[in-house]
Amino acid sequence: MDSYSPKRTDTHQSAHVPSTSLKERVLTLVAVGFVLLYALWTLRAAGPAQDHPVEPGTALMATLSPEKIPLTTGEEPIDEIFTRAGCPVCHTIPGIAGANGQVGPKLVLGTTGTQRISNSAYRGQATTVRDYVVESVLDPERYIVPGYPGRTMPAWYGLKLSALALEKIATYLEQQTEGEQPA
Ligand code: HEC
């Protein structure tokens, strides 16, 4: 029996010592975890600010997610087609009240459309201004208008605009010219 008691003490001690250091390790890991989470959070907070240097539209642009944009059938009045889709947040559109966004080009395709498709840097497939408008809305990355940011115009409008809505947008925009609207 005497030979057992020291062993028991040993076992007890050796069990006790690691349990303390395990606690310390867990605490250290938790602390390291928090530091890493904080570092990640800082990186995430810094990331979008660099991706979108365009400050003015930022708050409004946050509402431009596919879940928040309703389906547009094309039966709506033309100003409502633009407004529902959120185009005025980024574009100035002649004749559309409140459409004075500055993030993208002023939508006067009657003036600018032919310049775009005849530009040597143009990589799209449109040969008419009408097709260029449709292409710009469905596939904005196809050709980034020089001087404007890429990956900024939503690329999911094909999910939200019916063919009729696209028709009406194209018909309207191809008729807008720089001269028509002095403002
Ligand atoms: C979040 C901002 C944003 C929204 C919303 C937006 N656009 Fe744009 N759009 C841009 C930017 C930036 C460009 C220029 C860069 C490029 O070519 O992708 C552009 C380019 C265009 C062009 C080409 C213009 C040109 O002068 O060649 C057309 C046409 C256009 N947008 C139409 C629309 C329509 C129609 C809507 C709504 C259905 C819309 N955009 C919504 C940012 C936006």
PDB file of C-alpha atoms and ligand atoms in Angstrom, residues 61 64 81-82 85-87 89-91 103-107 109 112 116 132-133 136-137 140-141 143-145 148-154 157 161 169 173, ligand 1:
ATOM      1  CA  MET A  61     -25.036  52.173 -54.029  1.00  0.00           C
ATOM      2  CA  LEU A  64     -28.166  48.309 -55.279  1.00  0.00           C
ATOM      3  CA  ILE A  81     -38.134  51.761 -65.530  1.00  0.00           C
ATOM      4  CA  PHE A  82     -34.937  53.731 -64.893  1.00  0.00           C
ATOM      5  CA  ALA A  85     -33.525  49.732 -61.660  1.00  0.00           C
ATOM      6  CA  GLY A  86     -31.485  52.381 -59.819  1.00  0.00           C
ATOM      7  CA  CYS A  87     -29.786  53.808 -62.934  1.00  0.00           C
ATOM      8  CA  VAL A  89     -27.963  56.640 -58.698  1.00  0.00           C
ATOM      9  CA  CYS A  90     -24.980  56.548 -61.058  1.00  0.00           C
ATOM     10  CA  HIS A  91     -26.108  58.213 -64.282  1.00  0.00           C
ATOM     11  CA  VAL A 103     -20.529  57.719 -61.092  1.00  0.00           C
ATOM     12  CA  GLY A 104     -20.989  56.665 -64.720  1.00  0.00           C
ATOM     13  CA  PRO A 105     -21.158  58.626 -67.987  1.00  0.00           C
ATOM     14  CA  LYS A 106     -24.082  60.900 -68.777  1.00  0.00           C
ATOM     15  CA  LEU A 107     -26.430  58.718 -70.826  1.00  0.00           C
ATOM     16  CA  LEU A 109     -25.974  57.740 -76.395  1.00  0.00           C
ATOM     17  CA  THR A 112     -21.695  59.204 -77.495  1.00  0.00           C
ATOM     18  CA  ARG A 116     -17.944  54.197 -78.362  1.00  0.00           C
ATOM     19  CA  TYR A 132     -24.468  48.989 -77.681  1.00  0.00           C
ATOM     20  CA  VAL A 133     -26.939  50.192 -75.037  1.00  0.00           C
ATOM     21  CA  SER A 136     -23.742  47.920 -71.882  1.00  0.00           C
ATOM     22  CA  VAL A 137     -26.645  47.062 -69.602  1.00  0.00           C
ATOM     23  CA  PRO A 140     -21.083  46.226 -68.496  1.00  0.00           C
ATOM     24  CA  GLU A 141     -17.567  44.778 -68.241  1.00  0.00           C
ATOM     25  CA  TYR A 143     -16.244  47.580 -72.619  1.00  0.00           C
ATOM     26  CA  ILE A 144     -15.315  49.977 -69.817  1.00  0.00           C
ATOM     27  CA  VAL A 145     -15.864  53.547 -70.968  1.00  0.00           C
ATOM     28  CA  TYR A 148     -14.866  55.551 -65.640  1.00  0.00           C
ATOM     29  CA  PRO A 149     -14.479  52.769 -63.079  1.00  0.00           C
ATOM     30  CA  GLY A 150     -14.976  49.142 -64.092  1.00  0.00           C
ATOM     31  CA  ARG A 151     -16.700  46.577 -61.860  1.00  0.00           C
ATOM     32  CA  THR A 152     -18.996  49.341 -60.641  1.00  0.00           C
ATOM     33  CA  MET A 153     -22.136  49.072 -62.754  1.00  0.00           C
ATOM     34  CA  PRO A 154     -24.139  46.050 -61.580  1.00  0.00           C
ATOM     35  CA  TYR A 157     -29.447  43.597 -64.782  1.00  0.00           C
ATOM     36  CA  LEU A 161     -35.064  43.747 -66.696  1.00  0.00           C
ATOM     37  CA  ILE A 169     -34.257  51.703 -72.309  1.00  0.00           C
ATOM     38  CA  LEU A 173     -31.176  56.363 -74.563  1.00  0.00           C
TER      39      LEU A 173
HETATM   40  C1  HEC B   1     -23.504  51.558 -59.475  1.00  0.00           C
HETATM   41  C2  HEC B   1     -23.427  52.503 -60.565  1.00  0.00           C
HETATM   42  C3  HEC B   1     -24.193  52.215 -61.831  1.00  0.00           C
HETATM   43  C4  HEC B   1     -25.513  51.865 -61.979  1.00  0.00           C
HETATM   44  C5  HEC B   1     -26.529  51.619 -60.906  1.00  0.00           C
HETATM   45  C6  HEC B   1     -25.769  51.798 -63.388  1.00  0.00           C
HETATM   46  N1  HEC B   1     -24.631  52.085 -64.069  1.00  0.00           N
HETATM   47 FE1  HEC B   1     -24.427  52.213 -66.072  1.00  0.00          FE
HETATM   48  N2  HEC B   1     -22.458  52.559 -65.871  1.00  0.00           N
HETATM   49  C7  HEC B   1     -21.793  52.769 -64.685  1.00  0.00           C
HETATM   50  C8  HEC B   1     -20.396  53.041 -64.944  1.00  0.00           C
HETATM   51  C9  HEC B   1     -19.338  53.313 -63.883  1.00  0.00           C
HETATM   52  C10 HEC B   1     -20.243  53.000 -66.326  1.00  0.00           C
HETATM   53  C11 HEC B   1     -18.950  53.231 -67.103  1.00  0.00           C
HETATM   54  C12 HEC B   1     -18.044  52.036 -66.982  1.00  0.00           C
HETATM   55  C13 HEC B   1     -18.503  50.912 -67.857  1.00  0.00           C
HETATM   56  O1  HEC B   1     -18.496  51.071 -69.082  1.00  0.00           O
HETATM   57  O2  HEC B   1     -18.867  49.858 -67.308  1.00  0.00           O
HETATM   58  C14 HEC B   1     -21.557  52.700 -66.895  1.00  0.00           C
HETATM   59  C15 HEC B   1     -21.836  52.597 -68.258  1.00  0.00           C
HETATM   60  C16 HEC B   1     -23.096  52.542 -68.798  1.00  0.00           C
HETATM   61  C17 HEC B   1     -23.410  52.645 -70.199  1.00  0.00           C
HETATM   62  C18 HEC B   1     -22.427  52.943 -71.313  1.00  0.00           C
HETATM   63  C19 HEC B   1     -22.427  54.454 -71.408  1.00  0.00           C
HETATM   64  C20 HEC B   1     -21.555  55.075 -72.442  1.00  0.00           C
HETATM   65  O3  HEC B   1     -21.501  56.324 -72.453  1.00  0.00           O
HETATM   66  O4  HEC B   1     -20.919  54.350 -73.222  1.00  0.00           O
HETATM   67  C21 HEC B   1     -24.754  52.530 -70.333  1.00  0.00           C
HETATM   68  C22 HEC B   1     -25.571  52.589 -71.600  1.00  0.00           C
HETATM   69  C23 HEC B   1     -25.281  52.345 -69.002  1.00  0.00           C
HETATM   70  N3  HEC B   1     -24.254  52.360 -68.095  1.00  0.00           N
HETATM   71  C24 HEC B   1     -26.631  52.187 -68.718  1.00  0.00           C
HETATM   72  C25 HEC B   1     -27.130  51.952 -67.458  1.00  0.00           C
HETATM   73  C26 HEC B   1     -28.526  51.674 -67.196  1.00  0.00           C
HETATM   74  C27 HEC B   1     -29.629  51.686 -68.231  1.00  0.00           C
HETATM   75  C28 HEC B   1     -28.621  51.439 -65.860  1.00  0.00           C
HETATM   76  C29 HEC B   1     -29.843  50.999 -65.081  1.00  0.00           C
HETATM   77  C30 HEC B   1     -30.551  49.857 -65.618  1.00  0.00           C
HETATM   78  C31 HEC B   1     -27.290  51.608 -65.282  1.00  0.00           C
HETATM   79  N4  HEC B   1     -26.433  51.914 -66.289  1.00  0.00           N
HETATM   80  C32 HEC B   1     -26.996  51.467 -63.939  1.00  0.00           C
HETATM   81  C33 HEC B   1     -22.346  52.717 -63.426  1.00  0.00           C
HETATM   82  C34 HEC B   1     -23.652  52.360 -63.154  1.00  0.00           C
END
